[in-house]
Coordinates of C-alpha atoms in Angstrom, one line a residue:
M264 CA -12.3 112.6 -42.6
T265 CA -15.3 114.8 -42.6
Q266 CA -15.6 118.6 -42.6
S267 CA -18.2 121.3 -42.6
R268 CA -17.9 123.3 -45.7
G269 CA -15.6 126.2 -45.4
Q270 CA -14.1 125.2 -42.0
G271 CA -10.6 124.6 -43.3
T272 CA -9.7 122.8 -40.1
D273 CA -6.9 120.4 -39.7
A274 CA -9.3 117.5 -39.9
G275 CA -10.9 118.8 -43.1
L276 CA -10.4 120.0 -46.6
S277 CA -9.1 123.6 -46.4
H278 CA -9.3 124.0 -50.2
L279 CA -13.0 124.6 -50.0
D280 CA -14.7 127.9 -49.2
E281 CA -18.0 128.3 -47.3
R282 CA -20.0 127.4 -50.4
G283 CA -17.9 124.2 -51.1
Q284 CA -16.1 125.8 -54.0
A285 CA -12.4 125.1 -54.6
R286 CA -10.1 127.9 -53.4
M287 CA -6.4 128.6 -52.8
V288 CA -5.7 128.4 -49.1
D289 CA -4.7 131.7 -47.4
V290 CA -1.4 131.0 -45.8
S291 CA -0.6 134.6 -44.9
G292 CA -1.2 134.0 -41.2
K293 CA 1.1 131.0 -41.0
P294 CA 4.7 131.4 -39.8
A295 CA 7.5 130.8 -42.3
T296 CA 9.5 127.7 -41.2
V297 CA 12.1 125.5 -42.9
R298 CA 10.1 122.9 -44.8
E299 CA 11.5 119.8 -46.6
A300 CA 9.9 117.0 -48.5
T301 CA 11.3 113.9 -50.1
A302 CA 9.5 111.8 -52.8
R303 CA 10.6 108.6 -54.6
G304 CA 9.5 106.7 -57.6
R305 CA 10.8 104.3 -60.2
L306 CA 10.6 103.4 -63.8
L307 CA 10.5 99.7 -64.6
V308 CA 12.6 98.9 -67.7
A309 CA 14.2 96.1 -69.5
S310 CA 17.8 95.4 -68.5
S311 CA 18.9 96.3 -72.0
T312 CA 17.3 99.8 -71.6
L313 CA 19.1 100.3 -68.4
A314 CA 22.4 99.2 -70.0
A315 CA 21.8 101.8 -72.8
I316 CA 21.1 104.5 -70.2
T317 CA 24.2 103.8 -68.0
G318 CA 26.4 103.0 -71.1
G319 CA 25.6 106.4 -72.7
S320 CA 24.2 104.9 -75.9
V321 CA 20.7 106.4 -75.8
P322 CA 20.4 108.5 -79.0
K323 CA 18.8 111.5 -77.3
G324 CA 21.8 111.9 -74.9
D325 CA 22.6 111.7 -71.2
V326 CA 19.3 110.4 -69.8
F327 CA 20.1 110.9 -66.1
A328 CA 21.5 114.4 -66.5
T329 CA 18.5 115.5 -68.6
A330 CA 16.0 113.9 -66.2
R331 CA 17.7 115.5 -63.2
I332 CA 17.4 119.0 -64.8
A333 CA 13.8 118.3 -65.8
G334 CA 12.9 117.3 -62.2
I335 CA 14.5 120.4 -60.8
L336 CA 12.7 122.6 -63.3
A337 CA 9.4 120.9 -62.6
A338 CA 9.7 121.5 -58.9
K339 CA 10.2 125.2 -59.6
R340 CA 7.1 125.3 -61.8
T341 CA 4.8 123.1 -59.7
H342 CA 2.4 126.0 -59.1
D343 CA 2.0 126.3 -62.9
L344 CA 1.0 122.7 -63.2
I345 CA -1.1 121.9 -60.1
P346 CA -4.1 124.1 -59.5
L347 CA -4.2 125.8 -56.1
C348 CA -0.5 125.3 -55.3
H349 CA 1.3 128.3 -54.0
P350 CA 4.3 129.6 -55.9
L351 CA 7.2 129.1 -53.5
P352 CA 10.8 130.4 -53.4
L353 CA 12.6 127.1 -53.3
S354 CA 15.9 127.0 -51.4
A355 CA 17.1 123.7 -52.8
V356 CA 16.0 120.9 -55.2
E357 CA 18.0 117.7 -55.4
V358 CA 17.1 115.0 -57.8
A359 CA 19.0 111.7 -57.8
L360 CA 18.6 108.9 -60.4
S361 CA 20.2 105.4 -60.3
G362 CA 19.8 102.1 -62.1
R363 CA 19.2 98.8 -60.5
E364 CA 18.9 95.3 -61.9
S365 CA 15.9 93.3 -60.6
P366 CA 17.2 90.4 -58.4
E367 CA 13.7 88.8 -58.7
T368 CA 13.2 89.0 -62.5
P369 CA 16.1 88.3 -64.9
G370 CA 16.1 90.8 -67.8
R371 CA 14.2 93.5 -65.8
A372 CA 15.6 96.6 -64.1
S373 CA 14.5 99.9 -62.7
V374 CA 15.5 103.5 -62.7
E375 CA 15.2 104.7 -59.1
I376 CA 14.4 108.4 -58.6
E377 CA 14.5 110.5 -55.4
A378 CA 13.8 114.2 -55.1
T379 CA 14.2 116.4 -52.0
V380 CA 12.9 120.0 -52.0
R381 CA 13.5 122.7 -49.3
T382 CA 12.1 126.1 -48.7
T383 CA 11.5 128.5 -45.8
G384 CA 7.9 129.5 -46.0
P385 CA 4.4 129.3 -44.8
T386 CA 3.5 126.0 -46.7
G387 CA 5.1 122.7 -47.5
V388 CA 6.9 121.4 -50.5
E389 CA 5.4 117.9 -50.8
M390 CA 3.8 118.7 -54.2
E391 CA 7.1 120.1 -55.5
A392 CA 9.0 116.9 -54.5
L393 CA 6.3 114.6 -56.1
T394 CA 6.2 116.7 -59.3
A395 CA 10.0 116.5 -59.5
V396 CA 10.0 112.7 -59.4
S397 CA 7.1 112.5 -61.8
V398 CA 8.6 114.7 -64.4
A399 CA 12.0 113.1 -64.1
A400 CA 10.4 109.7 -64.7
L401 CA 8.5 111.1 -67.7
T402 CA 11.7 112.5 -69.1
V403 CA 13.4 109.1 -68.8
Y404 CA 10.4 107.5 -70.6
D405 CA 10.5 110.1 -73.3
M406 CA 14.2 109.7 -73.9
C407 CA 14.1 105.9 -74.0
K408 CA 10.7 105.2 -75.7
A409 CA 12.4 104.4 -79.0
L410 CA 14.3 101.6 -77.1
E411 CA 11.3 100.3 -75.2
R412 CA 7.6 101.3 -75.2
G413 CA 6.6 99.0 -72.3
M414 CA 8.4 101.0 -69.5
R415 CA 6.2 101.6 -66.5
I416 CA 6.3 104.5 -64.0
D417 CA 5.7 103.0 -60.6
Q418 CA 5.5 103.8 -56.9
V419 CA 5.6 107.6 -57.0
R420 CA 5.1 108.5 -53.4
L421 CA 6.0 111.0 -50.6
T422 CA 8.5 109.4 -48.3
A423 CA 9.2 112.2 -45.8
K424 CA 8.3 115.7 -44.9
S425 CA 9.3 118.1 -42.1
G426 CA 8.5 121.6 -40.9
G427 CA 5.3 123.4 -40.3
R428 CA 2.6 122.8 -37.8
S429 CA 2.4 119.1 -38.5
G430 CA 6.1 118.6 -37.9
E431 CA 7.9 115.5 -39.1
W432 CA 6.4 112.6 -41.1
R433 CA 8.1 109.5 -42.6
A434 CA 6.6 106.7 -44.6
E435 CA 6.9 103.3 -43.2

């Protein structure tokens, strides 16, 4: 993908001004449409860590409930964390967490995280969904690090988006 500086075309980087300097994109001319994005990620953990989470024996409290709230709050504050993101009035943020034993590796498991964010506005909510998943994963790590330091955040990615000029997109 190449672009002339400052063009801001669909084929280029619209976060650059005519001098090649970073800027916030002007979305005032874009129509407000319903926008939705879904992101997923996982935290790879020991089976014993997952058992403590699902059994309610983590000393810091209810891991999934706390991570869900952290993810929602993070989505709402994405513009404070990611430079050049627009503050958006979010219509909905859903964060779901679940545990899964690894069928391939005995003694290993994962915490699966999915976040879906919706708004009606002139720009998308992909960054909000990705931020929700990332912060939910970091929250699980923080709450469980006394049980296991070797947990690994893995496969944080956008899985779907809809709305706006580019329409619908789904990961394969």
